[in-house]
XYZ file of C-alpha atoms in Angstrom:
670
model
C -18.830 -9.427 57.123
C -22.515 -8.862 56.361
C -24.084 -9.502 53.000
C -24.705 -5.866 52.037
C -21.399 -5.380 50.201
C -20.194 -8.964 50.010
C -19.322 -8.699 46.297
C -16.565 -6.213 47.094
C -14.994 -8.553 49.634
C -15.111 -11.709 47.507
C -11.733 -13.178 46.451
C -10.780 -12.526 42.838
C -8.295 -13.894 40.344
C -6.091 -11.730 38.146
C -3.530 -13.641 36.108
C -1.497 -15.696 38.577
C -2.744 -13.726 41.583
C -5.392 -14.900 44.017
C -6.541 -11.618 45.515
C -8.445 -11.517 48.847
C -11.012 -8.965 47.610
C -12.055 -6.884 44.603
C -10.587 -3.587 45.805
C -7.577 -2.103 44.009
C -5.796 1.056 45.088
C -5.440 3.152 41.942
C -2.176 5.082 41.438
C -1.857 8.737 42.451
C 1.263 10.876 42.520
C 2.376 11.592 46.079
C 5.478 13.661 45.202
C 7.246 12.112 48.175
C 10.432 11.158 46.341
C 13.609 13.186 46.390
C 14.484 15.465 43.447
C 16.314 12.596 41.717
C 13.391 10.179 41.875
C 14.633 8.073 44.791
C 12.310 6.554 47.388
C 12.324 8.446 50.702
C 11.078 7.661 54.201
C 8.015 9.760 53.360
C 7.310 7.402 50.471
C 7.530 4.343 52.711
C 5.311 5.845 55.428
C 2.650 6.863 52.930
C 2.460 3.471 51.244
C 2.582 1.602 54.532
C -0.485 3.567 55.646
C -2.203 2.665 52.381
C -1.182 -1.022 52.448
C -2.565 -1.437 55.967
C -5.973 -0.683 54.482
C -6.660 -4.241 53.393
C -7.092 -3.839 49.617
C -6.195 -6.832 47.458
C -3.848 -4.991 45.094
C -1.967 -1.699 45.434
C -0.717 0.123 42.341
C 2.101 2.527 43.160
C 2.042 5.943 41.556
C 3.121 7.051 38.092
C 6.884 6.393 37.864
C 9.099 7.809 35.141
C 11.275 5.503 33.072
C 13.986 7.591 31.408
C 16.177 10.526 32.406
C 15.217 12.828 29.550
C 11.549 13.157 28.653
C 9.268 11.033 30.804
C 9.304 12.868 34.149
C 6.392 15.303 34.390
C 6.760 16.759 37.875
C 9.384 17.408 40.505
C 9.699 14.718 43.172
C 8.205 11.954 41.044
C 9.575 8.465 41.602
C 11.836 7.034 38.949
C 13.029 3.666 37.680
C 15.369 5.079 35.075
C 18.614 3.980 36.762
C 19.767 0.779 38.414
C 20.709 2.595 41.611
C 17.025 3.419 42.144
C 16.281 -0.293 42.651
C 17.435 -0.337 46.284
C 14.845 2.149 47.493
C 12.206 0.491 45.347
C 12.986 -2.839 47.003
C 12.250 -1.281 50.406
C 8.978 0.068 49.021
C 7.891 -3.266 47.559
C 8.676 -5.005 50.851
C 6.755 -2.380 52.845
C 3.623 -2.964 50.770
C 3.822 -6.756 50.499
C 4.391 -7.213 54.223
C 0.792 -6.066 54.744
C -0.573 -8.845 52.582
C -1.448 -7.119 49.324
C 0.132 -7.407 45.899
C 2.487 -4.591 44.965
C 2.400 -3.281 41.383
C 4.124 -0.147 40.136
C 2.862 2.044 37.321
C 5.360 3.004 34.619
C 4.666 6.128 32.629
C 5.952 8.559 30.044
C 4.216 11.869 30.671
C 4.207 12.956 27.011
C 2.885 16.460 26.360
C 2.238 17.050 30.058
C 5.993 17.396 30.455
C 5.260 21.080 29.873
C 3.723 21.175 33.339
C 7.235 20.712 34.686
C 8.348 23.985 33.048
C 9.847 22.378 29.970
C 9.001 24.392 26.877
C 8.818 21.455 24.456
C 7.577 17.925 25.002
C 7.396 14.750 22.941
C 4.421 13.232 21.169
C 3.589 11.183 18.115
C 3.286 14.274 15.890
C 4.512 17.852 15.861
C 1.772 20.283 16.905
C 0.924 23.056 19.357
C -1.753 22.434 21.953
C -3.669 24.986 23.993
C -3.820 23.588 27.523
C -6.507 25.160 29.647
C -7.604 26.934 26.488
C -5.014 29.673 26.896
C -1.444 28.421 27.165
C 0.264 27.101 24.000
C 2.482 24.054 24.558
C 4.607 22.893 21.620
C 4.854 19.139 20.982
C 7.609 17.611 18.843
C 6.877 14.439 16.920
C 9.154 11.513 17.817
C 11.519 9.906 15.348
C 11.572 6.136 14.831
C 14.868 5.781 16.784
C 13.306 7.764 19.665
C 10.268 5.469 19.629
C 12.459 2.363 19.744
C 14.538 3.811 22.584
C 11.381 4.655 24.544
C 10.099 1.082 24.121
C 13.383 -0.254 25.452
C 13.374 2.241 28.344
C 9.955 0.949 29.423
C 11.280 -2.615 29.353
C 14.355 -1.717 31.405
C 12.222 0.097 33.984
C 9.955 -2.955 34.253
C 13.015 -5.174 34.735
C 14.184 -2.891 37.555
C 10.736 -3.158 39.157
C 11.001 -6.935 38.957
C 14.482 -6.844 40.508
C 13.091 -4.685 43.319
C 10.521 -7.357 44.150
C 7.344 -5.854 42.755
C 4.708 -8.414 41.864
C 4.065 -6.758 38.526
C 3.853 -3.475 36.617
C 1.088 -1.360 35.159
C 1.778 0.432 31.883
C 0.049 3.811 31.754
C -1.647 4.214 28.396
C -4.325 6.751 29.343
C -5.223 10.312 30.460
C -3.213 12.105 27.819
C 0.209 10.642 28.583
C 2.554 9.583 25.773
C 1.107 6.131 25.031
C -2.418 7.551 25.010
C -1.242 10.272 22.618
C -0.107 7.581 20.168
C -3.483 5.830 20.552
C -5.449 9.066 19.996
C -6.254 10.372 16.495
C -6.252 13.892 17.954
C -2.514 13.741 18.670
C -1.368 11.039 16.246
C -1.182 12.306 12.654
C 1.561 9.908 11.561
C 1.388 7.988 8.280
C 4.006 5.347 9.098
C 3.620 2.072 11.012
C 2.771 4.006 14.208
C -0.199 5.936 12.804
C -3.031 6.066 10.319
C -5.207 3.195 11.608
C -6.362 1.849 14.987
C -3.944 -1.038 14.651
C -1.023 1.285 13.909
C -1.941 3.819 16.583
C -1.904 1.125 19.284
C 1.330 -0.440 17.952
C 3.544 1.644 20.274
C 1.595 0.394 23.311
C 1.654 -3.184 22.022
C 5.407 -3.181 21.372
C 6.127 -1.799 24.860
C 4.248 -4.728 26.419
C 5.934 -7.239 24.110
C 9.380 -5.842 24.946
C 8.660 -6.054 28.695
C 7.543 -9.675 28.363
C 10.724 -10.479 26.459
C 12.904 -8.726 29.056
C 11.107 -9.839 32.240
C 9.690 -13.185 31.166
C 6.158 -14.163 30.262
C 5.330 -15.014 33.885
C 5.862 -11.434 35.072
C 2.360 -9.876 35.285
C 1.548 -6.694 33.366
C -1.610 -4.595 33.732
C -2.484 -2.256 30.865
C -4.147 1.007 31.820
C -6.132 1.887 28.725
C -8.178 4.847 27.608
C -11.459 3.370 26.390
C -12.913 6.596 25.028
C -11.742 10.203 25.118
C -15.416 11.235 25.426
C -14.976 14.056 22.933
C -15.559 14.688 19.235
C -14.790 12.158 16.485
C -11.269 13.553 16.042
C -10.451 12.078 19.457
C -10.380 8.404 20.429
C -13.895 6.950 20.251
C -15.267 4.027 22.237
C -15.423 1.937 19.059
C -11.718 2.397 18.405
C -10.949 2.040 22.111
C -12.512 -1.433 22.038
C -10.608 -2.293 18.872
C -7.302 -1.237 20.451
C -8.125 -3.070 23.704
C -8.651 -6.319 21.800
C -5.163 -5.956 20.339
C -3.688 -5.289 23.791
C -5.599 -8.295 25.192
C -3.634 -10.585 22.891
C -0.272 -9.421 24.264
C -0.632 -11.480 27.451
C -1.458 -8.730 29.963
C -3.314 -9.981 33.061
C -5.894 -7.167 33.267
C -7.143 -3.974 31.670
C -7.446 -0.902 33.884
C -10.173 1.059 32.100
C -10.483 4.847 32.278
C -11.702 7.511 29.847
C -11.705 11.227 29.081
C -9.271 13.646 27.469
C -7.297 16.719 28.373
C -9.690 18.631 26.155
C -12.725 17.922 28.334
C -10.878 17.347 31.648
C -12.931 14.214 32.266
C -9.789 12.254 33.062
C -10.391 13.278 36.684
C -13.860 12.424 37.930
C -14.876 15.675 39.608
C -17.855 16.372 41.858
C -19.794 17.980 38.994
C -19.541 14.708 37.051
C -21.638 11.594 37.405
C -20.042 9.159 39.831
C -18.717 6.107 38.031
C -18.797 7.764 34.633
C -16.242 5.319 33.183
C -18.399 2.297 34.003
C -20.188 2.478 30.654
C -16.842 1.877 28.947
C -16.019 -1.152 31.098
C -19.483 -2.516 30.349
C -18.919 -1.974 26.612
C -15.615 -3.865 26.827
C -17.418 -6.800 28.417
C -20.184 -6.716 25.807
C -17.579 -6.615 23.038
C -16.241 -9.980 24.209
C -13.102 -8.929 26.080
C -12.337 -11.748 28.534
C -9.573 -10.191 30.621
C -10.373 -9.020 34.171
C -11.311 -5.355 34.119
C -10.456 -2.773 36.779
C -12.592 0.356 36.585
C -12.378 3.540 38.638
C -13.624 7.112 38.476
C -15.795 8.351 41.321
C -16.739 4.933 42.714
C -16.251 6.482 46.123
C -18.940 4.772 48.190
C -19.497 1.029 48.701
C -23.025 1.111 47.290
C -22.082 2.362 43.834
C -18.888 0.256 43.728
C -20.775 -2.875 44.701
C -23.460 -2.251 42.081
C -20.804 -2.291 39.329
C -19.653 -5.753 40.421
C -23.199 -7.062 40.882
C -24.075 -6.070 37.334
C -20.939 -7.686 35.929
C -19.675 -4.454 34.373
C -16.178 -4.937 35.838
C -14.245 -7.429 37.962
C -12.319 -5.083 40.268
C -12.950 -1.599 41.648
C -10.150 0.959 41.522
C -10.119 3.460 44.372
C -7.719 6.390 44.280
C -8.885 9.489 46.115
C -11.316 7.509 48.329
C -8.219 5.777 49.753
C -6.722 9.170 50.582
C -9.911 10.136 52.388
C -9.918 6.841 54.277
C -7.085 4.313 53.857
C -9.142 1.859 55.960
C -11.953 1.783 53.367
C -11.624 -1.995 52.865
C -11.000 -2.726 56.554
C -14.213 -0.965 57.546
C -16.144 -2.958 54.960
C -14.625 -6.185 56.222
C -15.635 -5.218 59.761
C -19.173 -4.455 58.534
C -19.139 -0.756 59.433
C -19.441 1.097 56.117
C -20.969 4.092 57.911
C -17.513 4.784 59.375
C -15.863 5.265 55.961
C -14.790 8.898 55.685
C -16.077 9.873 52.219
C -14.155 11.495 49.398
C -16.081 14.543 48.129
C -14.219 14.632 44.771
C -13.127 18.232 45.364
C -9.484 17.735 44.247
C -8.437 20.529 46.596
C -5.637 18.540 48.237
C -4.858 15.758 45.805
C -4.586 18.208 42.881
C -5.000 21.754 44.144
C -5.669 25.135 42.564
C -3.908 26.509 39.495
C -1.449 28.336 41.764
C -0.650 25.139 43.659
C -1.155 22.819 40.690
C 0.341 19.334 40.786
C -0.116 19.364 44.539
C 3.013 21.495 44.903
C 3.041 20.940 48.658
C 2.666 17.191 48.238
C -0.356 14.931 48.271
C -3.062 15.964 50.760
C -6.786 15.398 51.259
C -9.455 17.919 52.232
C -11.431 15.539 54.415
C -8.504 13.610 55.919
C -6.209 15.923 57.903
C -3.534 13.260 58.439
C -3.236 12.162 54.801
C 0.448 11.809 53.849
C 1.526 13.458 57.116
C 2.620 10.493 59.218
C 5.269 11.570 61.692
C 3.968 15.130 61.523
C 0.286 14.889 62.409
C 0.096 12.099 64.955
C -2.688 11.962 67.533
C -1.069 13.227 70.740
C -1.665 11.683 74.161
C -3.222 14.160 76.589
C -1.342 15.344 79.657
C -4.489 16.462 81.474
C -8.137 15.758 80.763
C -9.928 19.017 79.943
C -13.477 20.170 79.513
C -13.735 21.693 76.037
C -16.575 23.600 74.400
C -16.789 23.591 70.599
C -19.051 26.335 69.264
C -20.380 25.534 65.803
C -21.391 22.212 64.263
C -19.870 22.688 60.830
C -17.048 20.545 59.454
C -14.357 22.205 61.601
C -16.372 22.005 64.793
C -17.415 18.389 64.293
C -13.896 17.299 63.356
C -12.558 19.009 66.477
C -15.173 17.430 68.741
C -14.467 13.937 67.383
C -10.710 14.200 67.898
C -11.145 15.698 71.374
C -13.283 12.701 72.317
C -10.804 10.260 70.754
C -7.963 11.792 72.772
C -9.897 11.546 76.053
C -11.151 15.092 76.658
C -14.734 15.946 77.608
C -16.160 17.691 74.539
C -19.463 19.540 74.216
C -20.725 20.832 70.864
C -22.983 23.880 70.478
C -25.061 24.065 67.292
C -28.266 26.085 67.059
C -29.239 24.609 63.696
C -28.598 21.345 61.893
C -25.213 19.659 62.216
C -23.246 20.370 59.075
C -23.097 24.156 59.215
C -22.256 25.878 55.937
C -21.867 22.508 54.234
C -25.635 22.584 53.794
C -25.222 25.748 51.704
C -22.288 24.244 49.811
C -24.570 21.330 48.865
C -27.183 23.705 47.422
C -27.703 21.592 44.276
C -27.635 17.814 44.916
C -27.049 17.103 41.215
C -23.791 19.098 41.253
C -22.729 18.975 44.910
C -24.275 15.792 46.240
C -20.978 14.446 47.570
C -21.093 17.045 50.333
C -24.370 15.606 51.603
C -22.559 12.272 52.008
C -19.916 14.029 54.123
C -22.589 15.739 56.235
C -24.220 12.375 56.920
C -20.836 10.857 57.837
C -20.139 13.539 60.445
C -23.650 13.423 61.872
C -23.331 9.644 62.233
C -19.945 9.877 63.946
C -21.099 12.544 66.410
C -24.030 10.300 67.332
C -21.941 7.113 67.563
C -19.351 8.788 69.777
C -22.149 10.145 72.009
C -20.807 13.693 71.906
C -23.327 15.995 73.641
C -24.878 18.529 71.252
C -26.484 21.607 72.799
C -29.110 22.802 70.313
C -29.019 26.508 71.015
C -26.973 29.549 70.161
C -23.899 29.825 72.343
C -23.887 32.890 74.596
C -20.750 34.210 76.229
C -22.275 34.306 79.704
C -23.325 30.683 79.606
C -19.971 29.580 78.201
C -18.069 31.544 80.854
C -20.150 29.901 83.540
C -19.674 26.395 82.135
C -16.295 25.674 83.711
C -14.557 25.091 80.393
C -10.776 24.819 80.158
C -10.790 25.547 76.424
C -13.151 26.808 73.726
C -12.960 26.337 69.973
C -14.995 28.899 68.041
C -16.013 27.380 64.692
C -19.112 29.426 63.968
C -18.422 30.103 60.311
C -18.461 33.560 58.783
C -21.146 36.154 58.308
C -22.043 37.310 54.819
C -21.205 40.927 54.024
C -24.561 42.535 53.142
C -25.169 43.839 49.642
C -24.973 47.646 49.734
C -25.125 48.277 45.994
C -27.400 51.194 45.101
C -30.890 49.875 44.405
C -30.450 46.559 46.214
C -32.139 47.393 49.495
C -35.586 45.838 49.702
C -35.354 44.542 46.131
C -37.018 41.103 45.971
C -35.030 40.204 42.878
C -31.604 40.598 44.524
C -30.139 37.671 46.466
C -26.923 37.478 48.452
C -25.162 34.286 47.419
C -25.221 32.646 50.857
C -28.956 33.277 51.240
C -29.611 31.923 47.769
C -27.597 28.776 48.539
C -29.600 28.211 51.718
C -32.916 28.265 49.803
C -31.707 27.383 46.318
C -34.383 24.910 45.298
C -37.157 27.251 46.501
C -35.733 30.400 44.906
C -34.739 28.712 41.652
C -38.390 28.059 40.828
C -39.253 31.771 41.036
C -36.343 33.160 38.986
C -36.993 34.979 35.729
C -35.648 34.145 32.302
C -32.330 36.019 32.665
C -30.169 35.902 35.778
C -27.027 37.936 36.492
C -24.505 36.341 38.855
C -22.073 38.923 40.227
C -18.651 37.674 41.348
C -15.947 35.385 39.993
C -15.343 32.938 42.849
C -16.023 29.277 42.186
C -19.242 29.062 44.189
C -20.704 31.882 42.078
C -19.809 29.879 38.996
C -21.380 26.759 40.499
C -24.615 28.635 41.169
C -24.518 30.036 37.630
C -24.208 26.501 36.251
C -27.011 25.229 38.482
C -29.352 27.941 37.191
C -28.227 27.526 33.567
C -29.137 23.844 33.765
C -32.777 24.930 34.165
C -32.676 26.503 30.690
C -32.427 30.114 31.835
C -30.062 32.661 30.337
C -27.211 33.303 32.797
C -24.635 36.108 32.752
C -21.580 36.178 35.028
C -19.938 39.525 35.745
C -16.683 39.850 37.638
C -13.956 42.294 38.482
C -11.580 39.462 37.644
C -10.555 38.422 34.141
C -7.874 40.892 33.079
C -7.747 41.151 29.282
C -10.539 38.623 29.026
C -8.578 35.867 30.760
C -11.385 33.637 32.021
C -8.857 31.456 33.864
C -8.916 34.132 36.591
C -12.550 33.250 37.293
C -13.062 30.334 39.635
C -9.326 30.040 40.240
C -10.023 29.491 43.935
C -11.376 26.099 42.878
C -9.169 23.086 42.228
C -7.562 23.071 38.805
C -9.783 20.330 37.300
C -12.790 21.838 39.046
C -12.156 25.235 37.506
C -11.634 23.753 34.049
C -14.669 21.461 34.265
C -16.824 24.390 35.415
C -15.676 26.496 32.460
C -16.464 23.681 30.012
C -19.886 23.031 31.541
C -20.720 26.746 31.560
C -19.712 27.029 27.899
C -21.984 24.101 27.065
C -24.881 26.093 28.561
C -23.927 29.299 26.685
C -23.308 31.242 29.890
C -22.099 34.763 29.090
C -19.065 36.313 30.828
C -18.494 40.029 31.420
C -15.014 40.485 32.889
C -13.297 43.503 34.455
C -16.614 45.109 35.385
C -17.876 46.143 38.819
C -21.554 46.408 39.721
C -22.473 49.949 40.783
C -26.270 50.080 40.617
C -29.325 47.858 40.412
C -32.287 49.189 38.461
C -35.832 48.021 37.804
C -34.698 46.418 34.552
C -31.316 44.996 35.542
C -27.880 46.200 36.632
C -25.361 48.891 35.789
C -21.734 47.777 35.550
C -18.657 50.009 35.537
C -15.881 49.150 33.082
C -12.722 48.870 35.192
C -10.449 48.799 32.128
C -10.924 52.494 31.420
C -9.042 54.428 34.102
C -9.797 57.833 32.562
C -13.515 57.692 31.753
C -16.475 56.508 33.811
C -17.711 53.969 31.256
C -20.839 52.094 32.278
C -22.917 49.379 30.667
C -26.486 48.363 31.432
C -27.209 44.621 31.647
C -30.904 43.734 31.400
C -31.869 40.866 33.714
C -34.718 39.631 35.856
C -32.798 38.569 38.973
C -29.355 39.179 40.466
C -27.272 36.942 42.736
C -24.309 38.687 44.296
C -21.390 37.798 46.555
C -19.720 40.631 48.472
C -17.559 38.485 50.715
C -17.616 37.319 54.319
C -16.435 38.532 57.710
C -14.651 36.393 60.259
C -13.687 36.806 63.939
C -17.164 36.488 65.488
C -18.277 38.513 68.473
C -18.266 35.573 70.899
C -14.566 34.986 70.262
C -13.772 38.508 71.449
C -16.049 38.087 74.452
C -14.279 34.905 75.580
C -10.687 35.831 74.737
C -8.633 36.301 77.905
C -11.423 35.005 80.150
C -10.957 31.292 79.429
C -7.460 29.761 79.507
C -7.545 28.623 75.860
C -9.669 30.142 73.074
C -9.197 29.170 69.428
C -10.682 30.067 66.046
C -11.276 27.424 63.367
C -12.621 27.348 59.822
C -14.407 30.323 58.318
C -14.508 31.983 61.743
C -10.758 32.510 61.356
C -10.942 34.389 58.072
C -10.290 38.064 57.666
C -12.832 40.476 56.198
C -11.399 40.289 52.660
C -13.273 38.011 50.266
C -10.127 36.447 48.841
C -9.355 34.863 52.200
C -12.506 32.778 52.405
C -11.842 29.167 53.318
C -12.889 25.744 52.093
C -14.427 22.710 53.777
C -10.931 21.222 53.852
C -9.491 24.271 55.611
C -12.150 23.974 58.313
C -11.590 20.241 58.819
C -7.828 20.658 59.061
C -8.189 23.593 61.465
C -10.505 21.603 63.698
C -8.178 18.593 63.811
C -4.999 20.585 64.409
C -6.514 22.688 67.198
C -8.132 19.680 68.882
C -4.800 17.870 68.766
C -3.077 20.837 70.403
C -5.311 21.031 73.494
């Protein structure tokens, strides 16, 4: 191992454990269990793939601990019954056999129980919360007997984990779950021994740990996952109180603090691509400066070795927690150990597979990853041996084309890649603002590096059907992306103040400098909202108009984004005073702005004029490129991948993840 990232690979001590490096896999729900919370073969395969990755400590996902209130989603794992121990023992063995410590996270979901279609959930105090700003979820305050039962249920679940052979447990006291609700002044309005002061608010957490130590013995290691700061107003948990509570937890005998931050109000509990990478590090640093001596694990967007290593170098934390980066590349630590960090497939913090959109929220299809097509699909997506070596032409050097070319080469085919521009394709447009979308540039660099390392020939010209037909190819993958539908709104032709979204994204930094004081962004898809935010950050007035948003429901805008992405965008847009005009369609562009038609009035032709200096508009994309039609039936195998496979309708546009998965699946089929 070279010296560049040596701090990450140094051995570390946590309680009784001598860990081989400073890398911890943070817990993420896989939803691989059966409906009754039992471990399945899918569970074992997923965690075996993770454990092979060489991290020092693996924390298994959020696991419920009673049969009534703690389970937040279908197919979560449980430790609420003794008969669940057997499967858990197989899981612990699977992980430990690969040389890393196995810890399981125990959790009561609290108010997020409502996400599992329960109408009422438990909390410290009775109240109604608006989740996502629109949906009221009632919370019932717990009685003292219910609190005592919950404490005992945690202890029994920890005992079952110990019986199953886990090396320790992590108690989840963060990101809006029940323990965090007790710790937070926003949710905890009690005036008994469990509320009213920092010491009382953290008492529930403290008593859970004390009960586990009494039940499992003082030698059984416990990690406390704590919320350091809800990063909101003073009515939420502040960093000052977070430190005060952490000092109380430190005295309980836990072996480490797993530090995170954020609240459900600001959706900072998930570090999204619009957020600063490592935005919980300040809290870990503050814990250190406050005199906390316990080892600290910190996570939250520490997705590349450089930023993770810097945290350790500066002494802000002792261990680095990696969640989604492990989904993108389970061999993250192995590749560091082998001194090839350039081969780490980077997480782009999109949350499109690990969380999903509102419609597919809670990863309804199970845990996936946009940039890793085989994530959580062992036994389904296995690299197939080839029966016959083929000469394959991949047209288009975007994410789908590059992924296809790499897998074709890995499997033993002869692959050639056509790309008339720069490798990366539409990802360059998606990365239009490095401050908001910089993760995509990291992915572009990864693919460019891999294409070069694998010596895949790149023909730097536009593919023409005649040349392809004369190239002796056995198969062709068309991954050319999609063409933008031109803007045909009255008054747009030749107007220098009207930009089609894709063209704006291609020249964003150049165009942004010339924009006027007020900009109208037409369209409600998430990239429109991203561009609106990018422009609003320059201090300009931005208006978003959309045909979406029935009855003013802004949750219909950007709902093609991941759920946390949509919510973070809405919060960030509100902070910049971006104006929304919903249920309106643009019908004309004038010298002074735009004319919008009110779609709510079916009887009258009601129109409104919106003064603005510049207009950015998205009218959709068209797929099925001409070259596909020219080659179809003339070459034995012709495939479409990525945006090239979309239909003409805007609502069928695809993501980077769709393109990558298409490319892999097609390349594995040939």
